[in-house]
Each structure stands twice: as structure tokens, then as C-alpha cells.
Amino acid sequence: FPEMLSNPRLIPVQGTLNVVMNQNVTLSCHSDSGSPPVRYTLFKRGRKVSILNRPDLTPSLFNLTINSADDMGEYKCKAENNISSRGKYSNSLNFTLIEPVSKPVLSSSTSQAKKGQNVTLSCLSENGSLPITYIFFKGRESISPPVKMQKREAAVIFLFINSSSDFGTYKCRAENSFHNNTKYSKSFNFTLAEERKHSQPLIISLGLILLLFIIAFGLAIPFFIIRSHKASE
């Protein structure tokens, strides 16, 4: 007996709704049950995009190209057969446009440090779809768990400079949902800040005292000469 169609399912053949500009994508529309033949209509934001006829219940494949932001709208498909003229509608799909991360910049509030000092490292990619995940490295060794940033803000970690090995080479890595696109920053190195010797302030103080003594002595000599001259009269 003739059977009405079930609600079709609309799915991306590539398995993900994350796309990049100018990407070719394929949507599959399929009713699991009902009497063929079947006419499938694809809609974008309520407007007809394409119509395909199937003699059986095999999926209908719609090929699209994401050329602009307008192609990111809501998609649905409708399945119709000879039993009902109203047809059945599928679930809706929305593509998400993703952009690869740019090369991150690794920076610090200071480039010089000394042993026993707390410092920070910041890593930021100026471009790329959010969220962006950052990882910090010293040499080839990871020194932080992945830091996922939901906003366009730098990931920050705190370090304690405890030994000479902490003055090594640092890098950070940035990645998002764009596949096979991981970017590393340039290397960053802390330099050892010159520590002033404790004796320097003491030497400076003694020098100032000696200078003041010489000046005072120089000013006192004329006074004693005048006083000595009056006493001899």
C-alpha cells in the first residue's frame, strides 16, 4: 500500500558544519520510510535552493559552495511523494565559518629577570575563529596544560625563575577547530638582570660624607686665619 514519507534527515556528508570560505560542501536529505518516488527540495532561509527527484528511498545529495556570509544561513529540506502534497520537513542546519589562527605572539612584561623573581608569559593570536587553545613550552617540553580562550584575549601563565635553566627558550602554540592548522610563536628568552653589589651604596655614601667634610674644612680655614690674625694684634 502507498505509504506517507517519514520526516527526512538533513546531515552534512563531510561530518561537520565547520566550514571555510569557498569550501565545497554536500548535504544529504533522506526519508527512511515512505513510498517512492520522492522529490526533495532544499531551502536556505526559507527560499528554494535546489530540487532533486529520486525513484527510490536512497539519499538525495545537494552540493553547495560557501562563497559568502549569506551562505551561512539556516538550511532545511522537504520530502514529498504522491501520497501527500504537503510534504515533510527535516531538521535545520547552520554552518559555522571558521578561520585559521594566525601566528601567535609570545611576550612578557619584562625581558630581564633574576633568580627568585616571579614573571608572566602571554600568548595571543590576533586572528582566528574562537575558541583558541594555547599551550606554553620551554624548549620542547610543555610547561602548561591547554588554555582555551573563549574571547580575543591573551592566555597568561606565571613562572618562578628559580635556576639558570629557567632562562631557556620559551614558545607557545595556538590552535582552533580549523583542522591541521597549528601555529607556533617566535622564541622568547629572559636575560639575567645585573644585580648591584651591596657595597656600592656604602661606597657612594662614604664618598658623599668625605666630600662634605672637605667642603666644610675648606670653608673653615679662612675663619681660623681671620681669628688668628685678630688675636695677634
mmCIF file with all atom_site columns, C-alpha atoms in Angstrom:
data_model
loop_
_atom_site.group_PDB
_atom_site.id
_atom_site.type_symbol
_atom_site.label_atom_id
_atom_site.label_alt_id
_atom_site.label_comp_id
_atom_site.label_asym_id
_atom_site.label_entity_id
_atom_site.label_seq_id
_atom_site.pdbx_PDB_ins_code
_atom_site.Cartn_x
_atom_site.Cartn_y
_atom_site.Cartn_z
_atom_site.occupancy
_atom_site.B_iso_or_equiv
_atom_site.pdbx_formal_charge
_atom_site.auth_seq_id
_atom_site.auth_comp_id
_atom_site.auth_asym_id
_atom_site.auth_atom_id
_atom_site.pdbx_PDB_model_num
ATOM 1   C CA . PHE A 1 1   ? 0.000  0.000  0.000  1.00 0.00 ? 1   PHE A CA 1
ATOM 2   C CA . PRO A 1 2   ? 1.148  3.571  -0.610 1.00 0.00 ? 2   PRO A CA 1
ATOM 3   C CA . GLU A 1 3   ? 2.872  4.958  2.485  1.00 0.00 ? 3   GLU A CA 1
ATOM 4   C CA . MET A 1 4   ? 3.455  8.518  3.613  1.00 0.00 ? 4   MET A CA 1
ATOM 5   C CA . LEU A 1 5   ? 7.042  9.658  3.932  1.00 0.00 ? 5   LEU A CA 1
ATOM 6   C CA . SER A 1 6   ? 8.777  9.956  7.259  1.00 0.00 ? 6   SER A CA 1
ATOM 7   C CA . ASN A 1 7   ? 10.380 13.247 8.216  1.00 0.00 ? 7   ASN A CA 1
ATOM 8   C CA . PRO A 1 8   ? 13.660 13.452 6.299  1.00 0.00 ? 8   PRO A CA 1
ATOM 9   C CA . ARG A 1 9   ? 17.041 13.875 7.958  1.00 0.00 ? 9   ARG A CA 1
ATOM 10  C CA . LEU A 1 10  ? 19.396 16.578 6.711  1.00 0.00 ? 10  LEU A CA 1
ATOM 11  C CA . ILE A 1 11  ? 23.055 15.924 7.501  1.00 0.00 ? 11  ILE A CA 1
ATOM 12  C CA . PRO A 1 12  ? 26.423 17.188 6.233  1.00 0.00 ? 12  PRO A CA 1
ATOM 13  C CA . VAL A 1 13  ? 28.214 14.438 4.320  1.00 0.00 ? 13  VAL A CA 1
ATOM 14  C CA . GLN A 1 14  ? 31.602 15.794 5.449  1.00 0.00 ? 14  GLN A CA 1
ATOM 15  C CA . GLY A 1 15  ? 30.509 15.173 9.059  1.00 0.00 ? 15  GLY A CA 1
ATOM 16  C CA . THR A 1 16  ? 30.962 18.729 10.350 1.00 0.00 ? 16  THR A CA 1
ATOM 17  C CA . LEU A 1 17  ? 29.228 22.078 9.969  1.00 0.00 ? 17  LEU A CA 1
ATOM 18  C CA . ASN A 1 18  ? 32.503 23.967 10.391 1.00 0.00 ? 18  ASN A CA 1
ATOM 19  C CA . VAL A 1 19  ? 33.490 25.383 7.021  1.00 0.00 ? 19  VAL A CA 1
ATOM 20  C CA . VAL A 1 20  ? 35.933 27.837 5.477  1.00 0.00 ? 20  VAL A CA 1
ATOM 21  C CA . MET A 1 21  ? 35.254 30.389 2.775  1.00 0.00 ? 21  MET A CA 1
ATOM 22  C CA . ASN A 1 22  ? 34.992 28.973 -0.766 1.00 0.00 ? 22  ASN A CA 1
ATOM 23  C CA . GLN A 1 23  ? 34.617 25.424 0.549  1.00 0.00 ? 23  GLN A CA 1
ATOM 24  C CA . ASN A 1 24  ? 32.506 22.852 -1.305 1.00 0.00 ? 24  ASN A CA 1
ATOM 25  C CA . VAL A 1 25  ? 30.069 21.006 0.952  1.00 0.00 ? 25  VAL A CA 1
ATOM 26  C CA . THR A 1 26  ? 27.455 18.305 0.423  1.00 0.00 ? 26  THR A CA 1
ATOM 27  C CA . LEU A 1 27  ? 24.169 17.932 2.302  1.00 0.00 ? 27  LEU A CA 1
ATOM 28  C CA . SER A 1 28  ? 22.280 14.635 2.357  1.00 0.00 ? 28  SER A CA 1
ATOM 29  C CA . CYS A 1 29  ? 18.474 14.617 2.642  1.00 0.00 ? 29  CYS A CA 1
ATOM 30  C CA . HIS A 1 30  ? 16.835 11.237 3.250  1.00 0.00 ? 30  HIS A CA 1
ATOM 31  C CA . SER A 1 31  ? 13.470 9.833  4.344  1.00 0.00 ? 31  SER A CA 1
ATOM 32  C CA . ASP A 1 32  ? 13.843 6.400  5.897  1.00 0.00 ? 32  ASP A CA 1
ATOM 33  C CA . SER A 1 33  ? 10.358 5.210  5.016  1.00 0.00 ? 33  SER A CA 1
ATOM 34  C CA . GLY A 1 34  ? 7.536  6.004  2.590  1.00 0.00 ? 34  GLY A CA 1
ATOM 35  C CA . SER A 1 35  ? 6.501  5.214  -0.939 1.00 0.00 ? 35  SER A CA 1
ATOM 36  C CA . PRO A 1 36  ? 8.795  6.372  -3.761 1.00 0.00 ? 36  PRO A CA 1
ATOM 37  C CA . PRO A 1 37  ? 9.324  8.227  -5.969 1.00 0.00 ? 37  PRO A CA 1
ATOM 38  C CA . VAL A 1 38  ? 10.394 11.098 -3.731 1.00 0.00 ? 38  VAL A CA 1
ATOM 39  C CA . ARG A 1 39  ? 11.006 14.740 -4.517 1.00 0.00 ? 39  ARG A CA 1
ATOM 40  C CA . TYR A 1 40  ? 13.487 16.508 -2.244 1.00 0.00 ? 40  TYR A CA 1
ATOM 41  C CA . THR A 1 41  ? 13.656 20.306 -2.024 1.00 0.00 ? 41  THR A CA 1
ATOM 42  C CA . LEU A 1 42  ? 16.485 22.148 -0.261 1.00 0.00 ? 42  LEU A CA 1
ATOM 43  C CA . PHE A 1 43  ? 15.714 25.509 1.361  1.00 0.00 ? 43  PHE A CA 1
ATOM 44  C CA . LYS A 1 44  ? 18.066 28.215 2.595  1.00 0.00 ? 44  LYS A CA 1
ATOM 45  C CA . ARG A 1 45  ? 16.399 30.728 4.913  1.00 0.00 ? 45  ARG A CA 1
ATOM 46  C CA . GLY A 1 46  ? 13.030 29.650 3.569  1.00 0.00 ? 46  GLY A CA 1
ATOM 47  C CA . ARG A 1 47  ? 13.996 30.072 -0.098 1.00 0.00 ? 47  ARG A CA 1
ATOM 48  C CA . LYS A 1 48  ? 14.237 27.191 -2.548 1.00 0.00 ? 48  LYS A CA 1
ATOM 49  C CA . VAL A 1 49  ? 17.820 26.355 -3.475 1.00 0.00 ? 49  VAL A CA 1
ATOM 50  C CA . SER A 1 50  ? 17.518 23.105 -5.408 1.00 0.00 ? 50  SER A CA 1
ATOM 51  C CA . ILE A 1 51  ? 15.104 20.264 -6.224 1.00 0.00 ? 51  ILE A CA 1
ATOM 52  C CA . LEU A 1 52  ? 16.086 16.618 -6.805 1.00 0.00 ? 52  LEU A CA 1
ATOM 53  C CA . ASN A 1 53  ? 13.910 13.636 -7.669 1.00 0.00 ? 53  ASN A CA 1
ATOM 54  C CA . ARG A 1 54  ? 14.680 10.108 -6.508 1.00 0.00 ? 54  ARG A CA 1
ATOM 55  C CA . PRO A 1 55  ? 12.997 6.950  -7.884 1.00 0.00 ? 55  PRO A CA 1
ATOM 56  C CA . ASP A 1 56  ? 13.671 5.141  -4.599 1.00 0.00 ? 56  ASP A CA 1
ATOM 57  C CA . LEU A 1 57  ? 14.482 5.854  -0.955 1.00 0.00 ? 57  LEU A CA 1
ATOM 58  C CA . THR A 1 58  ? 18.188 6.479  -1.453 1.00 0.00 ? 58  THR A CA 1
ATOM 59  C CA . PRO A 1 59  ? 19.525 9.808  -0.092 1.00 0.00 ? 59  PRO A CA 1
ATOM 60  C CA . SER A 1 60  ? 19.467 12.910 -2.234 1.00 0.00 ? 60  SER A CA 1
ATOM 61  C CA . LEU A 1 61  ? 22.752 14.821 -2.260 1.00 0.00 ? 61  LEU A CA 1
ATOM 62  C CA . PHE A 1 62  ? 22.877 18.621 -2.597 1.00 0.00 ? 62  PHE A CA 1
ATOM 63  C CA . ASN A 1 63  ? 26.238 20.146 -3.498 1.00 0.00 ? 63  ASN A CA 1
ATOM 64  C CA . LEU A 1 64  ? 26.922 23.687 -2.293 1.00 0.00 ? 64  LEU A CA 1
ATOM 65  C CA . THR A 1 65  ? 29.782 26.164 -2.264 1.00 0.00 ? 65  THR A CA 1
ATOM 66  C CA . ILE A 1 66  ? 30.214 28.540 0.683  1.00 0.00 ? 66  ILE A CA 1
ATOM 67  C CA . ASN A 1 67  ? 31.032 31.792 -1.103 1.00 0.00 ? 67  ASN A CA 1
ATOM 68  C CA . SER A 1 68  ? 29.873 34.440 1.366  1.00 0.00 ? 68  SER A CA 1
ATOM 69  C CA . ALA A 1 69  ? 28.377 35.060 4.794  1.00 0.00 ? 69  ALA A CA 1
ATOM 70  C CA . ASP A 1 70  ? 24.928 34.758 3.170  1.00 0.00 ? 70  ASP A CA 1
ATOM 71  C CA . ASP A 1 71  ? 25.613 31.052 2.631  1.00 0.00 ? 71  ASP A CA 1
ATOM 72  C CA . MET A 1 72  ? 25.832 30.545 6.401  1.00 0.00 ? 72  MET A CA 1
ATOM 73  C CA . GLY A 1 73  ? 22.045 30.702 6.867  1.00 0.00 ? 73  GLY A CA 1
ATOM 74  C CA . GLU A 1 74  ? 19.623 28.039 8.038  1.00 0.00 ? 74  GLU A CA 1
ATOM 75  C CA . TYR A 1 75  ? 19.118 25.049 5.722  1.00 0.00 ? 75  TYR A CA 1
ATOM 76  C CA . LYS A 1 76  ? 16.178 22.633 5.645  1.00 0.00 ? 76  LYS A CA 1
ATOM 77  C CA . CYS A 1 77  ? 14.885 20.071 3.192  1.00 0.00 ? 77  CYS A CA 1
ATOM 78  C CA . LYS A 1 78  ? 11.390 18.857 2.340  1.00 0.00 ? 78  LYS A CA 1
ATOM 79  C CA . ALA A 1 79  ? 10.424 15.392 1.148  1.00 0.00 ? 79  ALA A CA 1
ATOM 80  C CA . GLU A 1 80  ? 7.268  14.829 -0.947 1.00 0.00 ? 80  GLU A CA 1
ATOM 81  C CA . ASN A 1 81  ? 5.658  11.845 -2.678 1.00 0.00 ? 81  ASN A CA 1
ATOM 82  C CA . ASN A 1 82  ? 2.325  11.140 -4.352 1.00 0.00 ? 82  ASN A CA 1
ATOM 83  C CA . ILE A 1 83  ? 0.537  10.392 -1.070 1.00 0.00 ? 83  ILE A CA 1
ATOM 84  C CA . SER A 1 84  ? 0.529  13.888 0.361  1.00 0.00 ? 84  SER A CA 1
ATOM 85  C CA . SER A 1 85  ? 1.070  17.263 -1.289 1.00 0.00 ? 85  SER A CA 1
ATOM 86  C CA . ARG A 1 86  ? 2.096  18.935 1.981  1.00 0.00 ? 86  ARG A CA 1
ATOM 87  C CA . GLY A 1 87  ? 5.388  17.076 2.367  1.00 0.00 ? 87  GLY A CA 1
ATOM 88  C CA . LYS A 1 88  ? 7.555  16.534 5.426  1.00 0.00 ? 88  LYS A CA 1
ATOM 89  C CA . TYR A 1 89  ? 10.317 18.848 6.653  1.00 0.00 ? 89  TYR A CA 1
ATOM 90  C CA . SER A 1 90  ? 13.700 17.948 8.060  1.00 0.00 ? 90  SER A CA 1
ATOM 91  C CA . ASN A 1 91  ? 15.696 19.315 10.938 1.00 0.00 ? 91  ASN A CA 1
ATOM 92  C CA . SER A 1 92  ? 17.534 22.600 10.335 1.00 0.00 ? 92  SER A CA 1
ATOM 93  C CA . LEU A 1 93  ? 21.292 23.020 9.864  1.00 0.00 ? 93  LEU A CA 1
ATOM 94  C CA . ASN A 1 94  ? 23.544 26.068 10.219 1.00 0.00 ? 94  ASN A CA 1
ATOM 95  C CA . PHE A 1 95  ? 27.133 26.230 9.032  1.00 0.00 ? 95  PHE A CA 1
ATOM 96  C CA . THR A 1 96  ? 29.816 27.869 11.153 1.00 0.00 ? 96  THR A CA 1
ATOM 97  C CA . LEU A 1 97  ? 32.506 29.794 9.313  1.00 0.00 ? 97  LEU A CA 1
ATOM 98  C CA . ILE A 1 98  ? 35.950 29.116 10.790 1.00 0.00 ? 98  ILE A CA 1
ATOM 99  C CA . GLU A 1 99  ? 39.192 30.991 10.230 1.00 0.00 ? 99  GLU A CA 1
ATOM 100 C CA . PRO A 1 100 ? 42.669 29.551 10.868 1.00 0.00 ? 100 PRO A CA 1
ATOM 101 C CA . VAL A 1 101 ? 44.649 31.025 13.735 1.00 0.00 ? 101 VAL A CA 1
ATOM 102 C CA . SER A 1 102 ? 47.403 33.490 12.948 1.00 0.00 ? 102 SER A CA 1
ATOM 103 C CA . LYS A 1 103 ? 50.950 33.099 14.249 1.00 0.00 ? 103 LYS A CA 1
ATOM 104 C CA . PRO A 1 104 ? 50.761 33.833 17.994 1.00 0.00 ? 104 PRO A CA 1
ATOM 105 C CA . VAL A 1 105 ? 52.889 36.430 19.712 1.00 0.00 ? 105 VAL A CA 1
ATOM 106 C CA . LEU A 1 106 ? 54.664 35.437 22.921 1.00 0.00 ? 106 LEU A CA 1
ATOM 107 C CA . SER A 1 107 ? 55.546 38.305 25.245 1.00 0.00 ? 107 SER A CA 1
ATOM 108 C CA . SER A 1 108 ? 56.279 39.209 28.858 1.00 0.00 ? 108 SER A CA 1
ATOM 109 C CA . SER A 1 109 ? 56.039 42.321 30.994 1.00 0.00 ? 109 SER A CA 1
ATOM 110 C CA . THR A 1 110 ? 59.805 42.118 31.384 1.00 0.00 ? 110 THR A CA 1
ATOM 111 C CA . SER A 1 111 ? 62.650 40.757 29.288 1.00 0.00 ? 111 SER A CA 1
ATOM 112 C CA . GLN A 1 112 ? 65.121 40.752 32.189 1.00 0.00 ? 112 GLN A CA 1
ATOM 113 C CA . ALA A 1 113 ? 64.774 38.663 35.307 1.00 0.00 ? 113 ALA A CA 1
ATOM 114 C CA . LYS A 1 114 ? 66.832 37.463 38.224 1.00 0.00 ? 114 LYS A CA 1
ATOM 115 C CA . LYS A 1 115 ? 66.748 34.345 40.329 1.00 0.00 ? 115 LYS A CA 1
ATOM 116 C CA . GLY A 1 116 ? 63.894 34.308 42.805 1.00 0.00 ? 116 GLY A CA 1
ATOM 117 C CA . GLN A 1 117 ? 61.659 36.524 40.643 1.00 0.00 ? 117 GLN A CA 1
ATOM 118 C CA . ASN A 1 118 ? 58.072 35.854 39.523 1.00 0.00 ? 118 ASN A CA 1
ATOM 119 C CA . VAL A 1 119 ? 57.387 36.604 35.839 1.00 0.00 ? 119 VAL A CA 1
ATOM 120 C CA . THR A 1 120 ? 54.499 36.189 33.392 1.00 0.00 ? 120 THR A CA 1
ATOM 121 C CA . LEU A 1 121 ? 54.250 34.961 29.805 1.00 0.00 ? 121 LEU A CA 1
ATOM 122 C CA . SER A 1 122 ? 51.385 35.990 27.479 1.00 0.00 ? 122 SER A CA 1
ATOM 123 C CA . CYS A 1 123 ? 50.393 34.333 24.192 1.00 0.00 ? 123 CYS A CA 1
ATOM 124 C CA . LEU A 1 124 ? 47.904 35.817 21.712 1.00 0.00 ? 124 LEU A CA 1
ATOM 125 C CA . SER A 1 125 ? 46.746 35.128 18.149 1.00 0.00 ? 125 SER A CA 1
ATOM 126 C CA . GLU A 1 126 ? 45.322 38.282 16.596 1.00 0.00 ? 126 GLU A CA 1
ATOM 127 C CA . ASN A 1 127 ? 43.178 36.333 14.088 1.00 0.00 ? 127 ASN A CA 1
ATOM 128 C CA . GLY A 1 128 ? 41.353 33.033 14.052 1.00 0.00 ? 128 GLY A CA 1
ATOM 129 C CA . SER A 1 129 ? 37.938 31.660 14.989 1.00 0.00 ? 129 SER A CA 1
ATOM 130 C CA . LEU A 1 130 ? 37.245 31.316 18.692 1.00 0.00 ? 130 LEU A CA 1
ATOM 131 C CA . PRO A 1 131 ? 37.778 29.462 20.898 1.00 0.00 ? 131 PRO A CA 1
ATOM 132 C CA . ILE A 1 132 ? 41.564 29.281 20.616 1.00 0.00 ? 132 ILE A CA 1
ATOM 133 C CA . THR A 1 133 ? 43.632 26.853 22.663 1.00 0.00 ? 133 THR A CA 1
ATOM 134 C CA . TYR A 1 134 ? 47.148 27.833 23.772 1.00 0.00 ? 134 TYR A CA 1
ATOM 135 C CA . ILE A 1 135 ? 49.982 25.711 25.153 1.00 0.00 ? 135 ILE A CA 1
ATOM 136 C CA . PHE A 1 136 ? 53.296 27.054 26.500 1.00 0.00 ? 136 PHE A CA 1
ATOM 137 C CA . PHE A 1 137 ? 56.660 25.331 26.016 1.00 0.00 ? 137 PHE A CA 1
ATOM 138 C CA . LYS A 1 138 ? 60.179 25.628 27.366 1.00 0.00 ? 138 LYS A CA 1
ATOM 139 C CA . GLY A 1 139 ? 62.359 24.054 24.737 1.00 0.00 ? 139 GLY A CA 1
ATOM 140 C CA . ARG A 1 140 ? 60.310 21.091 23.505 1.00 0.00 ? 140 ARG A CA 1
ATOM 141 C CA . GLU A 1 141 ? 58.662 20.414 26.857 1.00 0.00 ? 141 GLU A CA 1
ATOM 142 C CA . SER A 1 142 ? 55.151 21.598 27.627 1.00 0.00 ? 142 SER A CA 1
ATOM 143 C CA . ILE A 1 143 ? 55.038 23.722 30.787 1.00 0.00 ? 143 ILE A CA 1
ATOM 144 C CA . SER A 1 144 ? 51.272 24.321 30.934 1.00 0.00 ? 144 SER A CA 1
ATOM 145 C CA . PRO A 1 145 ? 48.005 22.470 30.376 1.00 0.00 ? 145 PRO A CA 1
ATOM 146 C CA . PRO A 1 146 ? 45.979 23.615 27.346 1.00 0.00 ? 146 PRO A CA 1
ATOM 147 C CA . VAL A 1 147 ? 44.440 27.046 27.975 1.00 0.00 ? 147 VAL A CA 1
ATOM 148 C CA . LYS A 1 148 ? 41.209 27.543 25.998 1.00 0.00 ? 148 LYS A CA 1
ATOM 149 C CA . MET A 1 149 ? 40.256 31.189 25.448 1.00 0.00 ? 149 MET A CA 1
ATOM 150 C CA . GLN A 1 150 ? 36.654 31.975 24.506 1.00 0.00 ? 150 GLN A CA 1
ATOM 151 C CA . LYS A 1 151 ? 37.456 35.675 23.976 1.00 0.00 ? 151 LYS A CA 1
ATOM 152 C CA . ARG A 1 152 ? 40.094 37.510 21.961 1.00 0.00 ? 152 ARG A CA 1
ATOM 153 C CA . GLU A 1 153 ? 42.379 37.718 24.979 1.00 0.00 ? 153 GLU A CA 1
ATOM 154 C CA . ALA A 1 154 ? 45.895 36.516 25.675 1.00 0.00 ? 154 ALA A CA 1
ATOM 155 C CA . ALA A 1 155 ? 46.499 33.312 27.590 1.00 0.00 ? 155 ALA A CA 1
ATOM 156 C CA . VAL A 1 156 ? 48.761 34.027 30.569 1.00 0.00 ? 156 VAL A CA 1
ATOM 157 C CA . ILE A 1 157 ? 50.918 31.778 32.749 1.00 0.00 ? 157 ILE A CA 1
ATOM 158 C CA . PHE A 1 158 ? 53.051 32.624 35.784 1.00 0.00 ? 158 PHE A CA 1
ATOM 159 C CA . LEU A 1 159 ? 56.637 31.438 36.161 1.00 0.00 ? 159 LEU A CA 1
ATOM 160 C CA . PHE A 1 160 ? 59.115 31.446 39.018 1.00 0.00 ? 160 PHE A CA 1
ATOM 161 C CA . ILE A 1 161 ? 62.735 31.955 37.974 1.00 0.00 ? 161 ILE A CA 1
ATOM 162 C CA . ASN A 1 162 ? 64.464 29.537 40.292 1.00 0.00 ? 162 ASN A CA 1
ATOM 163 C CA . SER A 1 163 ? 67.649 28.496 38.489 1.00 0.00 ? 163 SER A CA 1
ATOM 164 C CA . SER A 1 164 ? 69.800 29.165 35.440 1.00 0.00 ? 164 SER A CA 1
ATOM 165 C CA . SER A 1 165 ? 67.804 26.619 33.433 1.00 0.00 ? 165 SER A CA 1
ATOM 166 C CA . ASP A 1 166 ? 64.726 28.854 33.750 1.00 0.00 ? 166 ASP A CA 1
ATOM 167 C CA . PHE A 1 167 ? 66.416 31.320 31.387 1.00 0.00 ? 167 PHE A CA 1
ATOM 168 C CA . GLY A 1 168 ? 65.862 28.878 28.493 1.00 0.00 ? 168 GLY A CA 1
ATOM 169 C CA . THR A 1 169 ? 63.940 29.337 25.262 1.00 0.00 ? 169 THR A CA 1
ATOM 170 C CA . TYR A 1 170 ? 60.151 29.678 25.528 1.00 0.00 ? 170 TYR A CA 1
ATOM 171 C CA . LYS A 1 171 ? 57.458 29.295 22.848 1.00 0.00 ? 171 LYS A CA 1
ATOM 172 C CA . CYS A 1 172 ? 53.683 28.997 22.682 1.00 0.00 ? 172 CYS A CA 1
ATOM 173 C CA . ARG A 1 173 ? 51.316 27.169 20.342 1.00 0.00 ? 173 ARG A CA 1
ATOM 174 C CA . ALA A 1 174 ? 47.852 28.230 19.144 1.00 0.00 ? 174 ALA A CA 1
ATOM 175 C CA . GLU A 1 175 ? 45.128 26.139 17.506 1.00 0.00 ? 175 GLU A CA 1
ATOM 176 C CA . ASN A 1 176 ? 41.368 26.159 16.969 1.00 0.00 ? 176 ASN A CA 1
ATOM 177 C CA . SER A 1 177 ? 38.785 23.960 15.243 1.00 0.00 ? 177 SER A CA 1
ATOM 178 C CA . PHE A 1 178 ? 40.404 24.574 11.855 1.00 0.00 ? 178 PHE A CA 1
ATOM 179 C CA . HIS A 1 179 ? 41.955 21.182 11.074 1.00 0.00 ? 179 HIS A CA 1
ATOM 180 C CA . ASN A 1 180 ? 45.691 20.744 10.538 1.00 0.00 ? 180 ASN A CA 1
ATOM 181 C CA . ASN A 1 181 ? 46.494 24.359 11.316 1.00 0.00 ? 181 ASN A CA 1
ATOM 182 C CA . THR A 1 182 ? 48.702 24.698 14.388 1.00 0.00 ? 182 THR A CA 1
ATOM 183 C CA . LYS A 1 183 ? 50.861 27.805 14.718 1.00 0.00 ? 183 LYS A CA 1
ATOM 184 C CA . TYR A 1 184 ? 53.919 28.398 16.929 1.00 0.00 ? 184 TYR A CA 1
ATOM 185 C CA . SER A 1 185 ? 55.217 31.728 18.166 1.00 0.00 ? 185 SER A CA 1
ATOM 186 C CA . LYS A 1 186 ? 58.738 33.023 17.833 1.00 0.00 ? 186 LYS A CA 1
ATOM 187 C CA . SER A 1 187 ? 61.166 32.130 20.605 1.00 0.00 ? 187 SER A CA 1
ATOM 188 C CA . PHE A 1 188 ? 61.369 34.249 23.745 1.00 0.00 ? 188 PHE A CA 1
ATOM 189 C CA . ASN A 1 189 ? 64.274 34.335 26.200 1.00 0.00 ? 189 ASN A CA 1
ATOM 190 C CA . PHE A 1 190 ? 64.669 36.026 29.538 1.00 0.00 ? 190 PHE A CA 1
ATOM 191 C CA . THR A 1 191 ? 68.036 37.653 30.150 1.00 0.00 ? 191 THR A CA 1
ATOM 192 C CA . LEU A 1 192 ? 69.699 37.757 33.545 1.00 0.00 ? 192 LEU A CA 1
ATOM 193 C CA . ALA A 1 193 ? 69.324 41.160 35.169 1.00 0.00 ? 193 ALA A CA 1
ATOM 194 C CA . GLU A 1 194 ? 72.563 42.606 36.568 1.00 0.00 ? 194 GLU A CA 1
ATOM 195 C CA . GLU A 1 195 ? 72.489 42.642 40.335 1.00 0.00 ? 195 GLU A CA 1
ATOM 196 C CA . ARG A 1 196 ? 74.149 45.598 42.045 1.00 0.00 ? 196 ARG A CA 1
ATOM 197 C CA . LYS A 1 197 ? 76.666 44.720 44.689 1.00 0.00 ? 197 LYS A CA 1
ATOM 198 C CA . HIS A 1 198 ? 75.701 45.546 48.278 1.00 0.00 ? 198 HIS A CA 1
ATOM 199 C CA . SER A 1 199 ? 78.944 47.520 48.770 1.00 0.00 ? 199 SER A CA 1
ATOM 200 C CA . GLN A 1 200 ? 78.123 50.079 46.089 1.00 0.00 ? 200 GLN A CA 1
ATOM 201 C CA . PRO A 1 201 ? 75.592 52.100 48.159 1.00 0.00 ? 201 PRO A CA 1
ATOM 202 C CA . LEU A 1 202 ? 78.051 52.122 51.106 1.00 0.00 ? 202 LEU A CA 1
ATOM 203 C CA . ILE A 1 203 ? 80.896 53.395 48.919 1.00 0.00 ? 203 ILE A CA 1
ATOM 204 C CA . ILE A 1 204 ? 78.673 56.130 47.491 1.00 0.00 ? 204 ILE A CA 1
ATOM 205 C CA . SER A 1 205 ? 77.602 57.200 50.993 1.00 0.00 ? 205 SER A CA 1
ATOM 206 C CA . LEU A 1 206 ? 81.166 57.315 52.286 1.00 0.00 ? 206 LEU A CA 1
ATOM 207 C CA . GLY A 1 207 ? 82.218 59.339 49.254 1.00 0.00 ? 207 GLY A CA 1
ATOM 208 C CA . LEU A 1 208 ? 79.492 61.903 49.885 1.00 0.00 ? 208 LEU A CA 1
ATOM 209 C CA . ILE A 1 209 ? 80.469 62.207 53.573 1.00 0.00 ? 209 ILE A CA 1
ATOM 210 C CA . LEU A 1 210 ? 84.117 62.718 52.638 1.00 0.00 ? 210 LEU A CA 1
ATOM 211 C CA . LEU A 1 211 ? 83.175 65.363 50.082 1.00 0.00 ? 211 LEU A CA 1
ATOM 212 C CA . LEU A 1 212 ? 81.071 67.240 52.622 1.00 0.00 ? 212 LEU A CA 1
ATOM 213 C CA . PHE A 1 213 ? 83.936 67.065 55.129 1.00 0.00 ? 213 PHE A CA 1
ATOM 214 C CA . ILE A 1 214 ? 86.396 68.547 52.596 1.00 0.00 ? 214 ILE A CA 1
ATOM 215 C CA . ILE A 1 215 ? 83.973 71.355 51.736 1.00 0.00 ? 215 ILE A CA 1
ATOM 216 C CA . ALA A 1 216 ? 83.371 72.135 55.418 1.00 0.00 ? 216 ALA A CA 1
ATOM 217 C CA . PHE A 1 217 ? 87.097 72.079 56.131 1.00 0.00 ? 217 PHE A CA 1
ATOM 218 C CA . GLY A 1 218 ? 87.748 74.404 53.190 1.00 0.00 ? 218 GLY A CA 1
ATOM 219 C CA . LEU A 1 219 ? 85.149 76.869 54.434 1.00 0.00 ? 219 LEU A CA 1
ATOM 220 C CA . ALA A 1 220 ? 86.532 76.779 57.995 1.00 0.00 ? 220 ALA A CA 1
ATOM 221 C CA . ILE A 1 221 ? 90.157 77.624 57.075 1.00 0.00 ? 221 ILE A CA 1
ATOM 222 C CA . PRO A 1 222 ? 89.512 81.350 56.298 1.00 0.00 ? 222 PRO A CA 1
ATOM 223 C CA . PHE A 1 223 ? 87.598 81.690 59.587 1.00 0.00 ? 223 PHE A CA 1
ATOM 224 C CA . PHE A 1 224 ? 90.539 80.371 61.643 1.00 0.00 ? 224 PHE A CA 1
ATOM 225 C CA . ILE A 1 225 ? 93.019 82.551 59.704 1.00 0.00 ? 225 ILE A CA 1
ATOM 226 C CA . ILE A 1 226 ? 90.985 85.729 60.415 1.00 0.00 ? 226 ILE A CA 1
ATOM 227 C CA . ARG A 1 227 ? 90.536 84.819 64.071 1.00 0.00 ? 227 ARG A CA 1
ATOM 228 C CA . SER A 1 228 ? 94.268 84.097 64.468 1.00 0.00 ? 228 SER A CA 1
ATOM 229 C CA . HIS A 1 229 ? 95.186 87.417 62.867 1.00 0.00 ? 229 HIS A CA 1
ATOM 230 C CA . LYS A 1 230 ? 92.917 89.383 65.280 1.00 0.00 ? 230 LYS A CA 1
ATOM 231 C CA . ALA A 1 231 ? 94.350 87.614 68.283 1.00 0.00 ? 231 ALA A CA 1
ATOM 232 C CA . SER A 1 232 ? 97.911 88.626 67.343 1.00 0.00 ? 232 SER A CA 1
ATOM 233 C CA . GLU A 1 233 ? 97.025 92.368 67.207 1.00 0.00 ? 233 GLU A CA 1
#
